[in-house]
Amino acid sequence: MTPYSNMFDPKKVKKAFPIFQQKSNKNLVYLDNAATSQKPQSVLDAMTYYYQQSNANVGRGVYQLANNSTVIYGQARKKIANFFKADSSELILTRNSTEAINGVAYGWADHNLQKDDVILISLMEHHANLVVWQEAARRNQAKLEYAHLTAEGELDLKELEQKLKSLPVKLLALTHVSNTLGTRVSVPEIVKLVQKHSKKTRVLIDGAQSAPHLPIDFKKLNIDFFVFSGHKMLGPMGIGGLLVRQQILKSKEMWPWLFGGGMIDKVTKQKTKFNQDLAERFLAGTPDVANAVGLAAACDYLDKLDMKFVLQHEQDLVRYTLQQLSQLKEIEVIGPTKSRIGSVTFMHQQTHPHDVVQVLDNEGVAQVLNNEGVAQVLDNEGVAVRSGYHCCIPIHQHYDWPATIRVSFSVYNTKDDIDCLINALKKVKNILS
């Protein structure tokens, strides 16, 4: 197989992202991609071109401009679905993965859950895949159960199987890649366990942190629901998606959760008949066509890089980061070292994570030092990383972590970025000790 370095050079890739070309960002080392990624010029151009050349409401008019917009929207939907190896009729566009999970809760769970049914999730879920199910369980008098983790921060498959075997699990909802631990869940193994113990259990996979890093084949995953956010995979903010197994849509096991607009077929004063076209049935009101076009352009961009090589590149960054951090005695890495994807999370033994992250940024350094009454000018490290609970409070409580520091990667990151991080962390020790 051709080495990924021959397929794309991250330093050249970086030049396609305008934010890094700004003078104000010349020293920026952006390592917060799990929160949101930067956007290549092709995505920005596609959205601008749509607004300049083809802007009109879709499906609302018979004039040429409206027809063009409708065609462009359909093409964008198809391209996004193809990226995930899904049929376009299986794709419901949403604002983000959080809205997509809510869509499953209101469109599927509220029509299928019964009293004492079990929703099973894990301790490492993002709040988007936790709070939603707390509320769904409350509305339907169902029960929410948690699958536990191993000491290394991986899903305990033996304990999970025991729960699948002994509990009336109606829905298993799991992250594909943990946004805190970086743990990659083996979906094929999970699906085998589910099929072994129950034919009625539906499986939802939260792909917010896997879609930017892994080749995704919705058909081969053999799951019922898959959600993703466009802004984490080089696309614009405000668009994401929900992939639903076609059988669930055709059987009307899944119902619309937003109503009005283009999702109707016929309306009388007493009742409404929904559109039989699966692509239209879940479209209530005017869609965000420009963002759909932008996300399709992001899928094109990632396709050209080839997700197999994207994964190899980012795995190299993870391994290199773990290696470099291991040389800093004050750093404790959390989570697994073998099955981790896209990010590395750690704690500083001597300093609170928020202080560390502020020191890594020039403005943060000035603020911290001023609060201490010390006036000092330091070089701008420009290292942008994330600190806090990462919308995963239960797992922090479980392991008794006050907060953690996360560095996360994308296609434009390099080992030079990691070296800048390590050098900046060494300065943290000198400044705050």
CSV table of C-alpha atoms in Angstrom, one decimal:
chain,number,residue,atom,x,y,z
A,1,MET,CA,0.0,0.0,0.0
A,2,THR,CA,1.3,3.5,-0.8
A,3,PRO,CA,2.4,5.4,2.3
A,4,TYR,CA,0.0,8.1,3.2
A,5,SER,CA,2.8,10.7,3.0
A,6,ASN,CA,2.8,10.1,-0.7
A,7,MET,CA,-0.9,10.8,-0.8
A,8,PHE,CA,-0.9,14.1,1.0
A,9,ASP,CA,1.5,16.3,2.9
A,10,PRO,CA,-0.1,17.9,5.9
A,11,LYS,CA,2.0,21.0,5.5
A,12,LYS,CA,0.6,21.5,2.0
A,13,VAL,CA,-2.9,20.6,3.2
A,14,LYS,CA,-2.6,23.4,5.7
A,15,LYS,CA,-2.2,25.9,3.0
A,16,ALA,CA,-5.7,25.1,1.8
A,17,PHE,CA,-7.1,26.5,5.1
A,18,PRO,CA,-7.4,30.3,5.0
A,19,ILE,CA,-7.5,30.7,8.8
A,20,PHE,CA,-3.8,29.6,9.0
A,21,GLN,CA,-2.8,32.2,6.4
A,22,GLN,CA,-3.9,35.2,8.4
A,23,LYS,CA,-1.1,37.3,9.9
A,24,SER,CA,-2.8,37.2,13.3
A,25,ASN,CA,-2.7,33.4,13.3
A,26,LYS,CA,0.9,32.9,12.0
A,27,ASN,CA,1.9,31.2,15.2
A,28,LEU,CA,-1.3,29.3,15.7
A,29,VAL,CA,-1.0,25.6,16.6
A,30,TYR,CA,-4.6,24.4,16.5
A,31,LEU,CA,-5.1,21.3,18.5
A,32,ASP,CA,-8.8,21.5,19.4
A,33,ASN,CA,-10.3,19.7,16.4
A,34,ALA,CA,-12.5,17.5,18.5
A,35,ALA,CA,-14.5,20.6,19.4
A,36,THR,CA,-14.5,21.9,15.8
A,37,SER,CA,-12.3,21.7,12.7
A,38,GLN,CA,-11.1,24.5,10.5
A,39,LYS,CA,-12.5,24.8,6.9
A,40,PRO,CA,-10.7,24.5,3.6
A,41,GLN,CA,-11.1,27.1,0.9
A,42,SER,CA,-13.1,24.7,-1.2
A,43,VAL,CA,-15.8,24.5,1.4
A,44,LEU,CA,-16.0,28.3,1.8
A,45,ASP,CA,-16.0,28.7,-2.0
A,46,ALA,CA,-18.8,26.2,-2.5
A,47,MET,CA,-21.1,28.0,0.0
A,48,THR,CA,-20.3,31.4,-1.5
A,49,TYR,CA,-20.8,30.2,-5.0
A,50,TYR,CA,-24.2,28.8,-4.1
A,51,TYR,CA,-25.4,32.1,-2.6
A,52,GLN,CA,-24.0,34.1,-5.5
A,53,GLN,CA,-25.3,31.9,-8.3
A,54,SER,CA,-28.2,29.7,-7.2
A,55,ASN,CA,-29.9,30.9,-4.1
A,56,ALA,CA,-33.6,30.1,-4.1
A,57,ASN,CA,-36.0,28.1,-1.9
A,58,VAL,CA,-36.0,24.4,-2.8
A,59,GLY,CA,-39.1,22.6,-3.9
A,60,ARG,CA,-41.1,25.9,-3.8
A,61,GLY,CA,-41.1,27.1,-7.3
A,62,VAL,CA,-41.2,26.1,-11.0
A,63,TYR,CA,-38.9,28.9,-12.2
A,64,GLN,CA,-35.3,28.0,-13.2
A,65,LEU,CA,-33.4,29.4,-10.2
A,66,ALA,CA,-35.6,27.4,-7.8
A,67,ASN,CA,-35.1,24.3,-9.9
A,68,ASN,CA,-31.4,24.8,-9.9
A,69,SER,CA,-31.3,25.2,-6.1
A,70,THR,CA,-33.4,22.0,-5.7
A,71,VAL,CA,-31.1,20.0,-7.9
A,72,ILE,CA,-28.0,21.3,-6.1
A,73,TYR,CA,-29.5,20.4,-2.7
A,74,GLY,CA,-30.3,16.9,-4.0
A,75,GLN,CA,-26.8,16.5,-5.3
A,76,ALA,CA,-25.3,17.6,-2.0
A,77,ARG,CA,-27.5,15.2,0.0
A,78,LYS,CA,-26.4,12.3,-2.3
A,79,LYS,CA,-22.7,13.2,-2.0
A,80,ILE,CA,-22.9,13.3,1.8
A,81,ALA,CA,-24.7,10.0,1.9
A,82,ASN,CA,-22.2,8.5,-0.5
A,83,PHE,CA,-19.4,9.6,1.8
A,84,PHE,CA,-20.9,7.3,4.5
A,85,LYS,CA,-21.7,4.5,1.9
A,86,ALA,CA,-25.4,5.0,2.6
A,87,ASP,CA,-28.4,5.6,0.4
A,88,SER,CA,-29.5,9.2,0.1
A,89,SER,CA,-33.0,8.1,1.3
A,90,GLU,CA,-31.4,7.0,4.6
A,91,LEU,CA,-30.0,10.5,5.3
A,92,ILE,CA,-31.8,13.0,7.4
A,93,LEU,CA,-30.0,16.3,7.6
A,94,THR,CA,-30.0,18.0,11.0
A,95,ARG,CA,-28.1,20.9,12.6
A,96,ASN,CA,-25.6,18.6,14.3
A,97,SER,CA,-25.2,15.2,16.0
A,98,THR,CA,-27.0,16.4,19.1
A,99,GLU,CA,-30.1,17.3,17.1
A,100,ALA,CA,-29.8,13.9,15.3
A,101,ILE,CA,-29.8,12.0,18.6
A,102,ASN,CA,-32.8,14.0,19.7
A,103,GLY,CA,-34.5,13.1,16.4
A,104,VAL,CA,-34.1,9.4,17.3
A,105,ALA,CA,-35.5,10.0,20.8
A,106,TYR,CA,-38.6,11.9,19.6
A,107,GLY,CA,-39.0,10.1,16.3
A,108,TRP,CA,-38.3,6.5,17.3
A,109,ALA,CA,-38.0,6.1,21.1
A,110,ASP,CA,-41.3,7.9,21.9
A,111,HIS,CA,-43.1,5.6,19.5
A,112,ASN,CA,-41.4,2.3,20.6
A,113,LEU,CA,-40.4,2.5,24.2
A,114,GLN,CA,-42.7,1.0,26.8
A,115,LYS,CA,-42.6,1.0,30.6
A,116,ASP,CA,-39.5,-0.7,32.1
A,117,ASP,CA,-37.8,-1.0,28.7
A,118,VAL,CA,-34.0,-0.4,29.0
A,119,ILE,CA,-31.9,2.2,27.2
A,120,LEU,CA,-28.3,1.1,27.5
A,121,ILE,CA,-25.4,3.6,27.1
A,122,SER,CA,-21.8,3.8,28.5
A,123,LEU,CA,-20.1,5.9,31.1
A,124,MET,CA,-18.0,7.6,28.5
A,125,GLU,CA,-20.9,9.2,26.5
A,126,HIS,CA,-21.0,12.8,25.6
A,127,HIS,CA,-23.9,14.6,27.3
A,128,ALA,CA,-25.6,14.7,23.9
A,129,ASN,CA,-25.8,10.9,24.0
A,130,LEU,CA,-26.7,10.9,27.7
A,131,VAL,CA,-29.1,13.7,28.7
A,132,VAL,CA,-31.3,12.9,25.6
A,133,TRP,CA,-31.8,9.4,26.9
A,134,GLN,CA,-32.4,10.5,30.5
A,135,GLU,CA,-35.3,12.6,29.2
A,136,ALA,CA,-36.6,9.9,26.8
A,137,ALA,CA,-36.6,7.3,29.7
A,138,ARG,CA,-38.4,9.8,31.9
A,139,ARG,CA,-41.1,10.5,29.3
A,140,ASN,CA,-41.7,6.8,28.5
A,141,GLN,CA,-41.2,5.3,32.0
A,142,ALA,CA,-38.2,3.4,30.7
A,143,LYS,CA,-34.9,2.7,32.5
A,144,LEU,CA,-31.5,4.1,31.7
A,145,GLU,CA,-28.6,1.7,32.4
A,146,TYR,CA,-24.8,2.2,32.0
A,147,ALA,CA,-22.3,-0.1,30.5
A,148,HIS,CA,-19.0,0.0,32.5
A,149,LEU,CA,-15.4,0.5,31.3
A,150,THR,CA,-12.2,-1.4,32.0
A,151,ALA,CA,-9.4,0.2,34.0
A,152,GLU,CA,-7.8,1.2,30.7
A,153,GLY,CA,-10.9,3.2,29.7
A,154,GLU,CA,-12.2,0.7,27.1
A,155,LEU,CA,-15.7,-0.7,27.0
A,156,ASP,CA,-16.0,-3.8,29.2
A,157,LEU,CA,-17.5,-6.2,26.6
A,158,LYS,CA,-18.1,-9.0,29.1
A,159,GLU,CA,-20.1,-6.7,31.4
A,160,LEU,CA,-21.9,-5.3,28.3
A,161,GLU,CA,-22.9,-8.8,27.2
A,162,GLN,CA,-24.2,-9.6,30.6
A,163,LYS,CA,-26.5,-6.6,30.5
A,164,LEU,CA,-27.7,-7.4,27.0
A,165,LYS,CA,-28.4,-10.9,28.1
A,166,SER,CA,-30.2,-10.1,31.4
A,167,LEU,CA,-32.0,-6.8,30.7
A,168,PRO,CA,-34.8,-5.9,28.2
A,169,VAL,CA,-32.6,-3.6,26.2
A,170,LYS,CA,-34.6,-1.8,23.6
A,171,LEU,CA,-31.9,0.6,22.5
A,172,LEU,CA,-28.1,0.5,22.8
A,173,ALA,CA,-26.6,3.9,22.2
A,174,LEU,CA,-22.8,4.2,22.2
A,175,THR,CA,-20.1,6.6,21.1
A,176,HIS,CA,-18.0,5.3,18.2
A,177,VAL,CA,-15.0,7.2,19.5
A,178,SER,CA,-14.9,8.8,22.9
A,179,ASN,CA,-14.3,12.6,22.8
A,180,THR,CA,-12.6,12.4,26.2
A,181,LEU,CA,-10.7,9.1,26.3
A,182,GLY,CA,-10.2,8.7,22.5
A,183,THR,CA,-11.4,5.1,23.0
A,184,ARG,CA,-12.5,3.4,19.7
A,185,VAL,CA,-15.5,1.1,20.2
A,186,SER,CA,-15.5,-2.0,18.1
A,187,VAL,CA,-18.9,-1.7,16.4
A,188,PRO,CA,-18.7,-5.2,14.7
A,189,GLU,CA,-18.2,-6.9,18.1
A,190,ILE,CA,-21.0,-4.9,19.6
A,191,VAL,CA,-23.4,-5.8,16.8
A,192,LYS,CA,-22.6,-9.5,17.2
A,193,LEU,CA,-23.4,-9.3,20.9
A,194,VAL,CA,-26.7,-7.6,20.2
A,195,GLN,CA,-27.7,-10.1,17.6
A,196,LYS,CA,-26.7,-13.0,19.8
A,197,HIS,CA,-29.1,-11.9,22.6
A,198,SER,CA,-31.9,-9.9,21.0
A,199,LYS,CA,-33.3,-9.3,17.6
A,200,LYS,CA,-35.4,-6.4,18.9
A,201,THR,CA,-32.6,-4.2,20.2
A,202,ARG,CA,-31.8,-1.2,18.1
A,203,VAL,CA,-28.3,0.2,17.9
A,204,LEU,CA,-27.3,3.9,17.7
A,205,ILE,CA,-23.7,4.9,17.1
A,206,ASP,CA,-22.6,8.5,17.9
A,207,GLY,CA,-20.1,9.2,15.1
A,208,ALA,CA,-19.3,12.8,16.0
A,209,GLN,CA,-15.7,11.8,16.8
A,210,SER,CA,-15.3,9.0,14.3
A,211,ALA,CA,-16.6,10.6,11.0
A,212,PRO,CA,-13.6,13.0,10.8
A,213,HIS,CA,-11.0,10.2,11.3
A,214,LEU,CA,-12.3,6.8,10.1
A,215,PRO,CA,-13.7,5.5,6.8
A,216,ILE,CA,-17.4,4.9,7.6
A,217,ASP,CA,-19.5,2.3,5.8
A,218,PHE,CA,-23.0,2.6,7.1
A,219,LYS,CA,-24.1,-0.6,5.4
A,220,LYS,CA,-21.2,-2.7,6.7
A,221,LEU,CA,-21.6,-1.3,10.3
A,222,ASN,CA,-25.0,-3.1,10.2
A,223,ILE,CA,-26.5,-0.7,12.8
A,224,ASP,CA,-29.8,1.2,12.9
A,225,PHE,CA,-28.8,4.8,13.5
A,226,PHE,CA,-25.6,6.7,12.9
A,227,VAL,CA,-25.2,10.4,13.8
A,228,PHE,CA,-22.5,12.9,12.8
A,229,SER,CA,-21.7,16.6,12.9
A,230,GLY,CA,-20.4,18.5,9.8
A,231,HIS,CA,-18.3,21.1,11.6
A,232,LYS,CA,-16.0,18.4,13.1
A,233,MET,CA,-15.2,17.0,9.6
A,234,LEU,CA,-14.1,20.2,7.9
A,235,GLY,CA,-17.6,21.3,7.1
A,236,PRO,CA,-19.6,24.3,8.2
A,237,MET,CA,-21.2,24.7,11.6
A,238,GLY,CA,-25.0,24.2,11.8
A,239,ILE,CA,-25.3,21.0,9.8
A,240,GLY,CA,-25.0,17.3,10.6
A,241,GLY,CA,-26.9,14.2,9.9
A,242,LEU,CA,-28.7,11.1,11.0
A,243,LEU,CA,-28.5,7.9,9.0
A,244,VAL,CA,-31.4,5.5,9.5
A,245,ARG,CA,-31.6,2.0,8.3
A,246,GLN,CA,-34.0,2.1,5.3
A,247,GLN,CA,-36.1,-0.7,6.7
A,248,ILE,CA,-36.9,1.4,9.8
A,249,LEU,CA,-38.0,4.3,7.6
A,250,LYS,CA,-40.1,2.2,5.2
A,251,SER,CA,-41.9,0.4,8.0
A,252,LYS,CA,-42.7,3.7,9.7
A,253,GLU,CA,-41.1,2.5,12.9
A,254,MET,CA,-39.4,6.0,12.7
A,255,TRP,CA,-41.7,9.0,12.6
A,256,PRO,CA,-41.1,12.6,11.8
A,257,TRP,CA,-40.4,14.8,14.9
A,258,LEU,CA,-40.7,18.1,13.2
A,259,PHE,CA,-43.8,19.0,11.3
A,260,GLY,CA,-44.9,21.4,8.5
A,261,GLY,CA,-43.4,22.5,5.2
A,262,GLY,CA,-42.2,20.1,2.5
A,263,MET,CA,-42.6,16.9,4.6
A,264,ILE,CA,-46.4,16.8,3.8
A,265,ASP,CA,-48.2,15.1,1.0
A,266,LYS,CA,-51.8,16.2,1.7
A,267,VAL,CA,-53.3,18.4,4.4
A,268,THR,CA,-57.0,18.7,5.4
A,269,LYS,CA,-58.5,20.6,8.3
A,270,GLN,CA,-58.5,17.4,10.4
A,271,LYS,CA,-55.3,15.5,9.5
A,272,THR,CA,-52.1,15.4,7.4
A,273,LYS,CA,-50.7,12.7,5.2
A,274,PHE,CA,-46.9,12.7,5.2
A,275,ASN,CA,-44.8,12.6,2.1
A,276,GLN,CA,-44.0,9.0,1.0
A,277,ASP,CA,-40.6,10.1,-0.4
A,278,LEU,CA,-38.2,9.2,2.5
A,279,ALA,CA,-35.9,12.0,1.6
A,280,GLU,CA,-38.8,14.5,2.0
A,281,ARG,CA,-40.7,13.0,4.9
A,282,PHE,CA,-38.4,14.4,7.5
A,283,LEU,CA,-37.8,17.8,5.9
A,284,ALA,CA,-39.9,20.3,7.8
A,285,GLY,CA,-39.5,23.8,6.4
A,286,THR,CA,-36.6,25.4,4.4
A,287,PRO,CA,-33.4,23.4,4.6
A,288,ASP,CA,-30.0,25.0,5.0
A,289,VAL,CA,-28.9,24.4,1.4
A,290,ALA,CA,-25.7,26.4,1.6
A,291,ASN,CA,-24.5,24.4,4.6
A,292,ALA,CA,-25.5,21.2,2.8
A,293,VAL,CA,-23.4,22.3,-0.2
A,294,GLY,CA,-20.5,23.2,2.2
A,295,LEU,CA,-20.7,19.8,3.9
A,296,ALA,CA,-20.7,18.0,0.5
A,297,ALA,CA,-17.6,20.0,-0.4
A,298,ALA,CA,-16.0,18.9,2.8
A,299,CYS,CA,-16.8,15.2,2.0
A,300,ASP,CA,-15.3,15.8,-1.4
A,301,TYR,CA,-12.1,17.2,0.1
A,302,LEU,CA,-11.8,14.2,2.6
A,303,ASP,CA,-12.5,11.7,-0.2
A,304,LYS,CA,-9.7,13.2,-2.3
A,305,LEU,CA,-7.3,12.8,0.7
A,306,ASP,CA,-8.7,9.3,1.2
A,307,MET,CA,-9.9,8.5,4.7
A,308,LYS,CA,-7.6,5.4,5.0
A,309,PHE,CA,-4.6,7.8,4.8
A,310,VAL,CA,-6.3,10.4,7.0
A,311,LEU,CA,-6.5,7.7,9.7
A,312,GLN,CA,-2.9,6.6,9.2
A,313,HIS,CA,-1.7,10.2,9.5
A,314,GLU,CA,-3.7,10.9,12.6
A,315,GLN,CA,-2.7,7.6,14.2
A,316,ASP,CA,0.9,8.7,13.7
A,317,LEU,CA,0.2,11.9,15.5
A,318,VAL,CA,-1.4,10.1,18.4
A,319,ARG,CA,1.5,7.7,18.8
A,320,TYR,CA,4.0,10.6,18.6
A,321,THR,CA,2.1,12.7,21.1
A,322,LEU,CA,2.0,9.8,23.6
A,323,GLN,CA,5.7,9.2,23.1
A,324,GLN,CA,6.6,12.8,23.7
A,325,LEU,CA,4.2,13.3,26.7
A,326,SER,CA,5.7,10.2,28.3
A,327,GLN,CA,9.0,12.1,28.8
A,328,LEU,CA,7.3,14.7,31.0
A,329,LYS,CA,7.1,13.4,34.5
A,330,GLU,CA,4.4,15.9,35.5
A,331,ILE,CA,2.0,14.6,32.8
A,332,GLU,CA,-0.5,11.8,33.3
A,333,VAL,CA,-2.1,10.5,30.1
A,334,ILE,CA,-5.6,9.1,30.6
A,335,GLY,CA,-7.4,6.6,28.4
A,336,PRO,CA,-6.1,3.7,26.3
A,337,THR,CA,-2.9,3.8,24.3
A,338,LYS,CA,-3.7,1.2,21.7
A,339,SER,CA,-7.3,1.8,20.6
A,340,ARG,CA,-7.3,5.5,20.7
A,341,ILE,CA,-8.4,7.7,17.8
A,342,GLY,CA,-8.0,11.4,17.0
A,343,SER,CA,-7.0,12.8,20.4
A,344,VAL,CA,-4.9,12.5,23.5
A,345,THR,CA,-6.1,13.6,26.9
A,346,PHE,CA,-4.0,14.2,30.0
A,347,MET,CA,-3.7,15.9,33.4
A,348,HIS,CA,-0.9,18.0,34.7
A,349,GLN,CA,0.1,16.8,38.2
A,350,GLN,CA,1.1,20.2,39.5
A,351,THR,CA,-1.3,22.6,37.8
A,352,HIS,CA,-5.0,22.9,37.2
A,353,PRO,CA,-5.9,22.2,33.5
A,354,HIS,CA,-7.5,25.6,33.0
A,355,ASP,CA,-4.3,27.3,34.0
A,356,VAL,CA,-2.2,25.1,31.8
A,357,VAL,CA,-4.4,25.8,28.7
A,358,GLN,CA,-4.3,29.6,29.5
A,359,VAL,CA,-0.5,29.6,29.6
A,360,LEU,CA,-0.4,27.8,26.3
A,361,ASP,CA,-2.1,30.9,24.8
A,362,ASN,CA,-0.5,34.4,24.9
A,363,GLU,CA,-3.7,36.2,26.1
A,364,GLY,CA,-4.2,33.5,28.7
A,365,VAL,CA,-0.6,33.9,29.9
A,366,ALA,CA,-1.1,37.6,30.4
A,367,GLN,CA,-4.3,37.1,32.3
A,368,VAL,CA,-2.8,34.4,34.6
A,369,LEU,CA,0.3,36.5,35.3
A,370,ASN,CA,-1.6,39.7,35.9
A,371,ASN,CA,-3.8,37.9,38.4
A,372,GLU,CA,-0.7,36.9,40.3
A,373,GLY,CA,0.5,40.5,40.2
A,374,VAL,CA,3.5,39.8,38.0
A,375,ALA,CA,4.2,41.8,34.8
A,376,GLN,CA,5.9,39.7,32.2
A,377,VAL,CA,5.9,39.4,28.4
A,378,LEU,CA,6.3,36.0,26.9
A,379,ASP,CA,6.5,34.7,23.4
A,380,ASN,CA,3.1,33.7,21.9
A,381,GLU,CA,3.1,29.9,21.9
A,382,GLY,CA,-0.3,30.0,20.1
A,383,VAL,CA,-1.1,26.5,21.1
A,384,ALA,CA,-4.9,26.0,21.2
A,385,VAL,CA,-6.1,23.0,23.2
A,386,ARG,CA,-9.2,22.2,25.3
A,387,SER,CA,-9.6,21.9,29.1
A,388,GLY,CA,-12.5,21.0,31.3
A,389,TYR,CA,-15.0,18.1,31.4
A,390,HIS,CA,-15.5,18.0,27.6
A,391,CYS,CA,-19.3,17.5,28.1
A,392,CYS,CA,-18.5,14.2,29.9
A,393,ILE,CA,-19.0,15.0,33.6
A,394,PRO,CA,-20.0,11.4,34.6
A,395,ILE,CA,-16.8,9.9,33.5
A,396,HIS,CA,-14.8,12.6,35.2
A,397,GLN,CA,-16.8,11.9,38.4
A,398,HIS,CA,-16.2,8.2,38.0
A,399,TYR,CA,-12.5,8.5,37.8
A,400,ASP,CA,-12.4,11.5,40.2
A,401,TRP,CA,-10.7,13.8,37.7
A,402,PRO,CA,-11.1,17.5,38.5
A,403,ALA,CA,-10.8,18.3,34.8
A,404,THR,CA,-8.6,17.2,31.9
A,405,ILE,CA,-6.6,18.6,29.0
A,406,ARG,CA,-7.3,17.4,25.5
A,407,VAL,CA,-5.3,17.8,22.3
A,408,SER,CA,-7.1,16.6,19.1
A,409,PHE,CA,-6.0,16.3,15.5
A,410,SER,CA,-7.0,16.9,11.9
A,411,VAL,CA,-5.5,16.6,8.5
A,412,TYR,CA,-3.5,19.8,8.7
A,413,ASN,CA,-1.7,19.0,12.0
A,414,THR,CA,2.0,17.9,12.0
A,415,LYS,CA,4.6,16.6,14.3
A,416,ASP,CA,5.9,20.1,14.5
A,417,ASP,CA,2.6,21.1,16.1
A,418,ILE,CA,3.2,18.4,18.8
A,419,ASP,CA,6.8,19.7,19.3
A,420,CYS,CA,5.3,23.2,19.9
A,421,LEU,CA,2.9,21.7,22.4
A,422,ILE,CA,5.7,19.9,24.3
A,423,ASN,CA,7.9,23.0,24.4
A,424,ALA,CA,5.0,25.1,25.7
A,425,LEU,CA,4.2,22.5,28.4
A,426,LYS,CA,7.8,22.7,29.5
A,427,LYS,CA,7.4,26.5,29.9
A,428,VAL,CA,4.2,25.9,31.9
A,429,LYS,CA,6.2,24.0,34.5
A,430,ASN,CA,8.7,26.9,34.7
A,431,ILE,CA,6.1,29.6,34.8
A,432,LEU,CA,3.6,28.2,37.3
A,433,SER,CA,5.8,26.0,39.5
